[in-house]
XYZ file of C-alpha atoms in Angstrom:
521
model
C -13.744 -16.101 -3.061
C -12.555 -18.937 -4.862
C -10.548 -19.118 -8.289
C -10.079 -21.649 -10.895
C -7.741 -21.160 -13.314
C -8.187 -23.445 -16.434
C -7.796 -22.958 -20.301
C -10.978 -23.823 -21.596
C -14.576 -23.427 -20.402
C -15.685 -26.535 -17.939
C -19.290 -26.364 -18.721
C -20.040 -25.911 -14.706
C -20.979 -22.154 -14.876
C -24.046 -20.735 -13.385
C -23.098 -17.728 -15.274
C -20.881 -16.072 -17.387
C -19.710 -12.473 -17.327
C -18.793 -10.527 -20.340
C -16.192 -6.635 -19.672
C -17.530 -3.873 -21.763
C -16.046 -0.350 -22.484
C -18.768 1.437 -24.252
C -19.675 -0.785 -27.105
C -16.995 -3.185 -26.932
C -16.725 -6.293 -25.658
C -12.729 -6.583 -23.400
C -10.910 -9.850 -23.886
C -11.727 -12.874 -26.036
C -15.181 -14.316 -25.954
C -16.983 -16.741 -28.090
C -20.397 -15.946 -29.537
C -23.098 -17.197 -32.047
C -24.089 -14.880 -34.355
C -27.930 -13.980 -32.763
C -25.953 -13.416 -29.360
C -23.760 -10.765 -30.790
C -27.106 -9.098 -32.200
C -28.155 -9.538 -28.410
C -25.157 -7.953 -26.942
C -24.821 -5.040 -29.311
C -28.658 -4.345 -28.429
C -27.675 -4.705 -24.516
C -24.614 -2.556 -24.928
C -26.424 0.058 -27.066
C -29.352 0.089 -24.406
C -26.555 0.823 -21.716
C -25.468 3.585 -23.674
C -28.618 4.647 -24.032
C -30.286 4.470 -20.319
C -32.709 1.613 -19.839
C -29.543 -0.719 -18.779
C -27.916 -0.335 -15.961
C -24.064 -1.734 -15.036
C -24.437 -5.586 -14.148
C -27.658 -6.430 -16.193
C -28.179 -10.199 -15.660
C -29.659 -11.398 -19.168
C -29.628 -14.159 -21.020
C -27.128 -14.687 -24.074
C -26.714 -18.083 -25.669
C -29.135 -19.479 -23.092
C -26.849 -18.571 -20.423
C -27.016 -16.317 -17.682
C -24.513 -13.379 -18.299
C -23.402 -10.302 -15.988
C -22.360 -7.695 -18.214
C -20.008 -5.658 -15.989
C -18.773 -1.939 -17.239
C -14.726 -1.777 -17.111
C -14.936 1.808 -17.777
C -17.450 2.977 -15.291
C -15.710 5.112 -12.469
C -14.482 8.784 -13.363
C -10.566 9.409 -13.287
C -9.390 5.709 -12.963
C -6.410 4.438 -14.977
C -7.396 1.550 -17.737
C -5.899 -1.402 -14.939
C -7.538 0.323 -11.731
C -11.350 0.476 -14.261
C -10.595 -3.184 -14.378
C -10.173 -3.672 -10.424
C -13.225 -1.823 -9.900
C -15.056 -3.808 -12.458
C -13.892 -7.143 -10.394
C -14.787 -5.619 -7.285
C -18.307 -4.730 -8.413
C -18.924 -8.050 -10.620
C -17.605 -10.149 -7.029
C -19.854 -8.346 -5.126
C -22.817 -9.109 -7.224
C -22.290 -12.510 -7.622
C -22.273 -13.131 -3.932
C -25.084 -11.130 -3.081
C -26.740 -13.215 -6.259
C -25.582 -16.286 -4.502
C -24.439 -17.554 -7.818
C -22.036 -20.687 -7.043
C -19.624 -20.779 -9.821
C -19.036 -17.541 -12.280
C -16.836 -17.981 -15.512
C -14.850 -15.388 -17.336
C -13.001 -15.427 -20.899
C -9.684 -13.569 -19.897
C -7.250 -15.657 -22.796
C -6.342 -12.329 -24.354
C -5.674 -10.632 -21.237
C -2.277 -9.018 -20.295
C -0.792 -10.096 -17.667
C -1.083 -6.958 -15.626
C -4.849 -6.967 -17.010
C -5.173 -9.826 -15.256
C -3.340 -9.003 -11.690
C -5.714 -6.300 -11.411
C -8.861 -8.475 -12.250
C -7.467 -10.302 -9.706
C -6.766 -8.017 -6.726
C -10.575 -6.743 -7.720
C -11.769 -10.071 -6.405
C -9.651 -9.764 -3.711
C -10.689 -6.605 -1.997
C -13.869 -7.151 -2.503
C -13.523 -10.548 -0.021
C -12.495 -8.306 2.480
C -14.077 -7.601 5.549
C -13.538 -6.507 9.402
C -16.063 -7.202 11.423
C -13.920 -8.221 14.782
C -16.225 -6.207 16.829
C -19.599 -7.157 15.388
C -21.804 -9.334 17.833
C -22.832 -11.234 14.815
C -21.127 -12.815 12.066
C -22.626 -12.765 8.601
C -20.399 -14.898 6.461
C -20.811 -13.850 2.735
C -21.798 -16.291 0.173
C -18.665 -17.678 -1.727
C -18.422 -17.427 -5.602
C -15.938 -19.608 -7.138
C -14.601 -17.757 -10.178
C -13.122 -19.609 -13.281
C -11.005 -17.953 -15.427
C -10.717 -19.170 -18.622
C -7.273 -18.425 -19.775
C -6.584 -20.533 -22.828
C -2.835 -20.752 -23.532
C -2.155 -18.248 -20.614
C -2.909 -20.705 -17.959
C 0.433 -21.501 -16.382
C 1.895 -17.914 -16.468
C -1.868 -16.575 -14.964
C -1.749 -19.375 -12.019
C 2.076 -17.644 -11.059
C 0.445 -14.422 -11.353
C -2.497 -15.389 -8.859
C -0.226 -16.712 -6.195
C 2.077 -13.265 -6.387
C -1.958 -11.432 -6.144
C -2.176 -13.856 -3.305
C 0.690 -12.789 -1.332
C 0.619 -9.350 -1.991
C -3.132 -9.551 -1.099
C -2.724 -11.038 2.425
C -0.144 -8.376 2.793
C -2.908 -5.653 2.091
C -5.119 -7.266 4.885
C -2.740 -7.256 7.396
C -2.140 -3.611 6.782
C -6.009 -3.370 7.202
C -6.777 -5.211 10.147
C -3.996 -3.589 11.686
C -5.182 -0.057 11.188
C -8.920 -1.091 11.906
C -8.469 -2.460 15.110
C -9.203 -0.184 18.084
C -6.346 1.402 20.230
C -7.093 0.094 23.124
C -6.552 -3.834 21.449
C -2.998 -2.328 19.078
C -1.069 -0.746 22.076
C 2.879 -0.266 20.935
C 3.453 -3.720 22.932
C 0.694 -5.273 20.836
C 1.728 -4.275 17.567
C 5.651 -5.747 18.640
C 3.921 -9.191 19.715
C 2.444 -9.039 15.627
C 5.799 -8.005 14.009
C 7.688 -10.997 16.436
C 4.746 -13.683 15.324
C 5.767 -11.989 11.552
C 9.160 -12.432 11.736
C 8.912 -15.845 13.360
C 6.977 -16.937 10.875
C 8.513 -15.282 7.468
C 11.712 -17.091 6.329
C 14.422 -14.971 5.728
C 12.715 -11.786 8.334
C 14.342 -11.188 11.104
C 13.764 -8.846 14.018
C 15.275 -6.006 16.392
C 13.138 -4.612 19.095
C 13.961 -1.371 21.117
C 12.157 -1.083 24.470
C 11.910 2.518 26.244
C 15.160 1.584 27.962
C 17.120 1.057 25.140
C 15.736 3.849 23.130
C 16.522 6.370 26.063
C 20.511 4.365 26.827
C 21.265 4.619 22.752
C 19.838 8.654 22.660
C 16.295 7.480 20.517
C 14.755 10.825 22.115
C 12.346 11.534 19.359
C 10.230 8.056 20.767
C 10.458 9.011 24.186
C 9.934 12.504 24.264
C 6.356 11.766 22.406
C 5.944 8.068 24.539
C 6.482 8.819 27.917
C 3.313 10.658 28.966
C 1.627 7.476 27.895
C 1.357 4.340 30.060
C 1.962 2.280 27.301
C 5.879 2.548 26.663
C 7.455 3.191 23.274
C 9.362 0.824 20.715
C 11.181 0.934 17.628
C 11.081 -1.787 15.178
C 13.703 -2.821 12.886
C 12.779 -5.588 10.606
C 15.790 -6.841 7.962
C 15.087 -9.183 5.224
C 18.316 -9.669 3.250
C 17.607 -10.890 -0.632
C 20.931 -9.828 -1.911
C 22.629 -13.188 0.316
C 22.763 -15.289 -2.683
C 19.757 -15.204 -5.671
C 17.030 -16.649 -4.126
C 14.543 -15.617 -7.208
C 10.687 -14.856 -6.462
C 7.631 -16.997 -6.150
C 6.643 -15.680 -9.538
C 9.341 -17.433 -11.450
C 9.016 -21.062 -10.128
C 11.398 -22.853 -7.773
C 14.488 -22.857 -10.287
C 14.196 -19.448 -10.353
C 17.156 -18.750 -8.453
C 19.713 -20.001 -10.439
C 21.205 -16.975 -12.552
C 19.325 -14.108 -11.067
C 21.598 -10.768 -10.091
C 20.893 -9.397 -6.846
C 21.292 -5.514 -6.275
C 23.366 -3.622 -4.344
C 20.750 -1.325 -3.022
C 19.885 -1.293 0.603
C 15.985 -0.281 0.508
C 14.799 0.969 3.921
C 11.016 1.370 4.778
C 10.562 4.023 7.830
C 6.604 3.975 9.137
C 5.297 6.477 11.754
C 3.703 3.787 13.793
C 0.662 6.123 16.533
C -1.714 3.387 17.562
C -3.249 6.628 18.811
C -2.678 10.032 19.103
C -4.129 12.386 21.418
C -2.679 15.545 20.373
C -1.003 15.506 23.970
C -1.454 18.629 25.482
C -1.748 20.785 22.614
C -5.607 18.265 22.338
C -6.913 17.468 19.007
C -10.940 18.274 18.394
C -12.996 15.429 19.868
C -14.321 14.680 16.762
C -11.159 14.125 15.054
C -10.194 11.496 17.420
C -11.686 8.165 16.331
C -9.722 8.220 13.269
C -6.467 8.491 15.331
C -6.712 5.017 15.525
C -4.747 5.312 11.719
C -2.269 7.061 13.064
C 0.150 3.803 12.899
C -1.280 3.210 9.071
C 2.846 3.706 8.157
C 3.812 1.087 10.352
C 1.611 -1.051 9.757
C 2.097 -0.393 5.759
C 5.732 -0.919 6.180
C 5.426 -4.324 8.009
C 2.993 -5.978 5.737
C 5.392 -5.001 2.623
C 8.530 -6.065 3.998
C 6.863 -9.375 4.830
C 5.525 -10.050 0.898
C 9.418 -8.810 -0.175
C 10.198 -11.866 1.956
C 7.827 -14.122 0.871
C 8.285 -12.926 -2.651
C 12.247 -14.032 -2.321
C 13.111 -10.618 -4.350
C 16.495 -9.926 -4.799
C 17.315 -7.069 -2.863
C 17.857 -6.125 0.659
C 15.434 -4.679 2.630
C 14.672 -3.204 6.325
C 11.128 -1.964 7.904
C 11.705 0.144 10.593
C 8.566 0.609 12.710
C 8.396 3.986 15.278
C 6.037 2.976 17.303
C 4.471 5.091 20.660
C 0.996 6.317 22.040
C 0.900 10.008 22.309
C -1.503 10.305 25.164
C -1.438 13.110 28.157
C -0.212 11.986 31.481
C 1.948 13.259 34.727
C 5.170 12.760 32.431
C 3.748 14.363 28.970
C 6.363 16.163 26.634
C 5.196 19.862 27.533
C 5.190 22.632 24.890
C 8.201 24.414 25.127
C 10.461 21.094 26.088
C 13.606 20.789 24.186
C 15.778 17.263 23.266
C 18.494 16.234 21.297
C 17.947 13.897 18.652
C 19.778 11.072 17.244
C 21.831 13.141 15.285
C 22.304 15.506 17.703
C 20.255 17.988 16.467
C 18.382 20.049 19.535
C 14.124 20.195 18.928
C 11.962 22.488 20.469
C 8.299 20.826 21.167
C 6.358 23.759 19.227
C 3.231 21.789 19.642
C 2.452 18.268 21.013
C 0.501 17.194 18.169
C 3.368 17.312 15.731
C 4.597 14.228 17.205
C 4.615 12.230 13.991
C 8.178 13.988 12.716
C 9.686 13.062 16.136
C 9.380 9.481 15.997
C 10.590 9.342 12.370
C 13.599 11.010 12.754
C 14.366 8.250 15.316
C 13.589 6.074 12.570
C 15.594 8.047 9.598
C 18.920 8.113 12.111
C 18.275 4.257 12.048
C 17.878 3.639 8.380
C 21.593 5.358 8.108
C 22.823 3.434 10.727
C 21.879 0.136 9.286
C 23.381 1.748 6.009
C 20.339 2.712 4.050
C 21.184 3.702 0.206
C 17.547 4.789 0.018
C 14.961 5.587 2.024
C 11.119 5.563 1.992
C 8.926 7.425 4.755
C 5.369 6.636 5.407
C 3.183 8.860 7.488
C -0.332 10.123 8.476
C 1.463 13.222 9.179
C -0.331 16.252 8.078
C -4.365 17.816 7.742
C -2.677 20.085 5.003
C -1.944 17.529 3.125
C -5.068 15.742 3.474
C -6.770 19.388 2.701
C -4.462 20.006 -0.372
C -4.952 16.480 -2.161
C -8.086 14.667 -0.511
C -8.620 11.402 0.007
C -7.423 9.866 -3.459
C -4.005 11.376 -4.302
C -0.446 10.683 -2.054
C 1.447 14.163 -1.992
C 5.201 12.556 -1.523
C 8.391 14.443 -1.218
C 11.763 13.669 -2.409
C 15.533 14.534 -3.265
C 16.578 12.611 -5.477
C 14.795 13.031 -8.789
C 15.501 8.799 -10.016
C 13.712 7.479 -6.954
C 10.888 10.125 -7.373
C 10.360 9.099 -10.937
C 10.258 5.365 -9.342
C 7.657 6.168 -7.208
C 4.930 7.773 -9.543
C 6.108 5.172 -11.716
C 5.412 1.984 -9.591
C 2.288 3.758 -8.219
C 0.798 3.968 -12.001
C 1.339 -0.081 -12.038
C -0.593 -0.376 -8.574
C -3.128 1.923 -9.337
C -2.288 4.104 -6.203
C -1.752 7.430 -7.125
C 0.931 9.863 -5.977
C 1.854 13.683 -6.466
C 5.361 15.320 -5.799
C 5.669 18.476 -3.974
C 8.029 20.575 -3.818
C 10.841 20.569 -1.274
C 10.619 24.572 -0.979
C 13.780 25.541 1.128
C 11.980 29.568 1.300
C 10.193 27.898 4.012
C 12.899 26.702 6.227
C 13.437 29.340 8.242
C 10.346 28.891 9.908
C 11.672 25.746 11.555
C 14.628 28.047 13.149
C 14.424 28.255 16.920
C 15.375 30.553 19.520
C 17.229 28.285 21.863
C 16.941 25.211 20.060
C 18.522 24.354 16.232
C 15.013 23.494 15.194
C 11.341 23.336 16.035
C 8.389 20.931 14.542
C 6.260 22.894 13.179
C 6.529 26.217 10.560
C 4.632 29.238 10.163
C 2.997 28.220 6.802
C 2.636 25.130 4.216
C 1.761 22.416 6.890
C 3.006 19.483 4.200
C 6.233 21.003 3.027
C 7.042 22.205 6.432
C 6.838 18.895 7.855
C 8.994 17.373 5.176
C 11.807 19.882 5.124
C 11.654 19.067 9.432
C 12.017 15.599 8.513
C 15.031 16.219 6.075
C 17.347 17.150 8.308
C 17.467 14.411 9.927
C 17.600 11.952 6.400
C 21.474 10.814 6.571
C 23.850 11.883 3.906
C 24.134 10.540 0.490
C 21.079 8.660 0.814
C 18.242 8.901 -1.568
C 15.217 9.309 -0.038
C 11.612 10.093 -0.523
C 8.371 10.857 2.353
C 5.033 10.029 1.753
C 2.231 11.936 3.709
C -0.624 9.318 3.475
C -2.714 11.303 5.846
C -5.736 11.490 3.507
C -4.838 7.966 1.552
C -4.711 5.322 4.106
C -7.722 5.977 6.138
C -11.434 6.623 5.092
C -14.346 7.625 6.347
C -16.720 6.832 3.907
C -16.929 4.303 0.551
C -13.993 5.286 -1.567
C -13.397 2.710 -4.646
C -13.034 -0.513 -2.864
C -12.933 0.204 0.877
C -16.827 1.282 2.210
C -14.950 2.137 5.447
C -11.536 2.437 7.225
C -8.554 1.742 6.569
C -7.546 1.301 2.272
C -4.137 -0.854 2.525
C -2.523 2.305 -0.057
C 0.747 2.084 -0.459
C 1.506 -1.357 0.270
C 1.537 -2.425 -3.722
C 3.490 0.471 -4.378
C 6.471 -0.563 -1.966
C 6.326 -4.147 -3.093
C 6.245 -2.967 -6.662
C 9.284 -0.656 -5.588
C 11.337 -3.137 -4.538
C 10.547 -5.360 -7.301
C 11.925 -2.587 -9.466
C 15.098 -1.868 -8.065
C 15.940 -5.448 -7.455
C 15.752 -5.779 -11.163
C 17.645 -2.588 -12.228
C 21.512 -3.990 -11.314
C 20.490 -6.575 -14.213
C 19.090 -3.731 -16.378
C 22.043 -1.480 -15.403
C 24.269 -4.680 -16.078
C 22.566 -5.032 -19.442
C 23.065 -1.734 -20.552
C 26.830 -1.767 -19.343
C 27.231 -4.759 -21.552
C 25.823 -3.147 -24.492
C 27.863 0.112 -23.821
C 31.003 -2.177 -24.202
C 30.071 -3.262 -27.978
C 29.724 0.673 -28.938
C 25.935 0.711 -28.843
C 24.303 3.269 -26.490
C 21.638 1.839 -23.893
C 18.593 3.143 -22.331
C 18.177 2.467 -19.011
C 14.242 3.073 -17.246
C 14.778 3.656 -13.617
């Protein structure tokens, strides 16, 4: 998929495609008076039946693809328009039509990122393993975006980062566990963070984890012959303003950087067994997902880089194979965390929460102000909300407002649950201070194990992406595997909070000339 972004029609188009929503024509778009007869009668005929989505017709003597941006039940108005991309893209390649054009010059911008990201996904493909490779017929898209051109062009190269960021996180989760062992997955984060200006990397081996008391990783990694790591990946924004790639190279000149120390925590499984407590054999192909938080939390924090946004931020990946061999963690078995909290192994298969409360000890250490969990961590979860909806967790009511908030903007869609303290108890232990697993409420028991190991003072929010991240059969733009959710929403989280000192700044300003401020957080 190619784009060219110009302000007036070139003329070159094999076809044009007009967005509808019912009977209206979206955007600006220039018609004779017998086409807009033709396109009422097209658009009435939709309504009516004997049209279906994507009718190729001819209007004006040109080709057109009328595409519906309104078609898909329970979509937000930017997420209709991703879907309409991805549908019009995939049309026009299967078509084989060369060169597609497109009046967007009364878009919004964010009308436009989405149009864009539409495109994208639907470019997207993983065929690693296939004998054969069928390359797809490329479209080159024009976008005619009248006065709108130079601000749409910075717009398509942010898409373009955030995109590649959203294939990584794919073709990480896609490929098979035997090819993404624990060592693998460091060797991509090192090639990262060699590569990413400003990224740099800390690597933990099994050694290390055990010397500096990491037990959560090797109490779930050492029945495996593949060892255990944790990753910790810093980016530091707040060194100077360094401005984004969305405001041009002088940028960086009087931007504010905030104080905030945003820390990404990913439960990193490149496969998961159940150990000895097995999983059902048919729920283990998809364990190959079971790193989708790692690999979530390393493609972000390498578009935060790229992106130059003002703030610092860390990625720590926990990353181990939770496999059954002569040294397997054995029901029963008891260790002392980071913290130096004592856990009872309740059942093998809850390994997830061990691992990340390595990684939570770590975010404090590094001296997290807030913190953001990712996990495939739960069936409840993926039982209570499905496949479309995030269920998140959090305790601090600003940062959870962010989150449903910058989810909206990046069409991924999240749902806060409660963290219900009646069910604590469960987690109680005989011998031990805690155990992993509760007597009831899967989710919430998993996230209250996981709080007591989130630092003081520290804002912090999980995400159970067990249901989200991973998908077994077509779900909006993924036909298969993994979805890339949550990387947007991190980006877009970061983007936020870098920009709230100036807001907060702003507001502090106006406070001093005796006029009261509102401040969206």
């Amino acid at each position: 998929m190619k784009t060219n972004i110009v302000s007036t029609a070139t003329g070159k188009a094999n076809a044009y495609a007009l967005f509808f929503v019912k009977k209206s024509i979206q955007f600006s778009n220039i018609l004779s008076e017998e086409a807009e007869k033709q396109v009422e009668s097209v658009l009435n005929g939709m309504n009516d039946g004997p049209f279906e989505d994507l009718e190729f017709l001819e209007i004006d003597n040109q080709p057109t693809i009328f595409v519906d941006a309104a078609k898909e039940r329970g979509l937000s108005s930017l997420d209709h328009l991703r879907m309409a991309a991805y549908r019009l893209a995939k049309k026009a390649s299967k078509r084989q039509i060369p060169v597609v054009s497109i009046m967007l010059a009364d878009a919004a911008p964010e009308q436009f990122k989405s149009f864009l990201l539409g495109l994208h996904y639907a470019d997207y493909k993983f065929d690693a393993y296939k004998s054969k490779h069928k390359e797809a017929f490329q479209v080159t898209f024009e976008i005619v975006a009248g006065e709108q051109v130079a601000e749409f062009k910075k717009i398509a190269e942010v898409a373009a980062i955030e995109n590649k960021a959203i294939v990584l996180t794919k073709n990480l989760i896609n490929t098979s566990a035997s090819d993404l062992t624990p060592a693998e997955f460091v060797e991509n984060a090192n090639t990262i963070a060699k590569f990413t200006p400003g990224l740099s990397i800390k690597v933990r081996n099994m050694k290390q984890l055990e010397k500096e008391g990491f037990m959560g990783h090797v109490t779930v990694g050492k029945g495996s012959s593949h060892e255990p790591y944790m990753i910790t990946l810093s980016y530091d924004g707040s060194k100077g303003a360094r401005g984004t790639k969305a405001a041009g190279k002088n940028a960086n000149k009087n931007v504010r950087t905030s104080a905030d120390h945003l820390v990404f925590v990913g439960k990193g499984l490149t496969f998961d067994t159940g150990g000895l407590c097995l999983k059902p054999p048919k729920s283990m192909p998809e364990m190959i997902s079971d790193m989708s938080g790692a690999a979530t939390v390393l493609a972000a924090i390498q578009a935060i880089a790229t992106l130059e946004l003002p703030i610092k931020v860390s990625a720590v990946c926990c990353l181990a194979e939770n496999a059954i061999g002569n040294k397997s963690v054995l029901p029963g078995d008891i260790f002392t965390a980071k913290n130096g909290k004592t856990v009872m192994v309740d059942n093998t298969d809850a390994e997830g929460r061990l691992v990340l409360s390595d990684g939570l000890a770590e975010a404090g250490l590094i001296g997290a102000t807030h913190i953001v969990d990712l996990a495939t961590l739960t069936g409840a979860m993926v039982r209570a909300l499905g496949y479309a909806v995030a269920g998140f967790f959090c305790n601090d009511d600003a940062l959870a407002l962010n989150v449903i908030n910058c989810g909206e903007a990046c069409c991924e869609k999240f749902w806060s649950m409660p963290l219900e303290e009646e069910y604590a108890d469960a987690l109680k232990d005989h011998f031990a201070d805690l155990k992993n697993t509760g007597s009831d409420a899967g989710a919430i028991a998993a996230a209250l194990f996981l709080q007591e190991f989130v630092p003081e003072n520290t804002a912090w929010a999980h995400w159970d992406i067990a249901g989200t991240a991973f998908v077994s059969k077509a779900w909006k733009y993924t036909d298969f595997g993994a979805t890339g959710f949550g990387v947007q929403t991190l980006i877009e989280l970061a983007r936020r909070m870098s920009s709230a000192s100036d807001e907060s700044e702003d507001a502090a300003n106006e406070d001093a000339d005796g006029e009261y401020a509102t401040v969206e957080v």
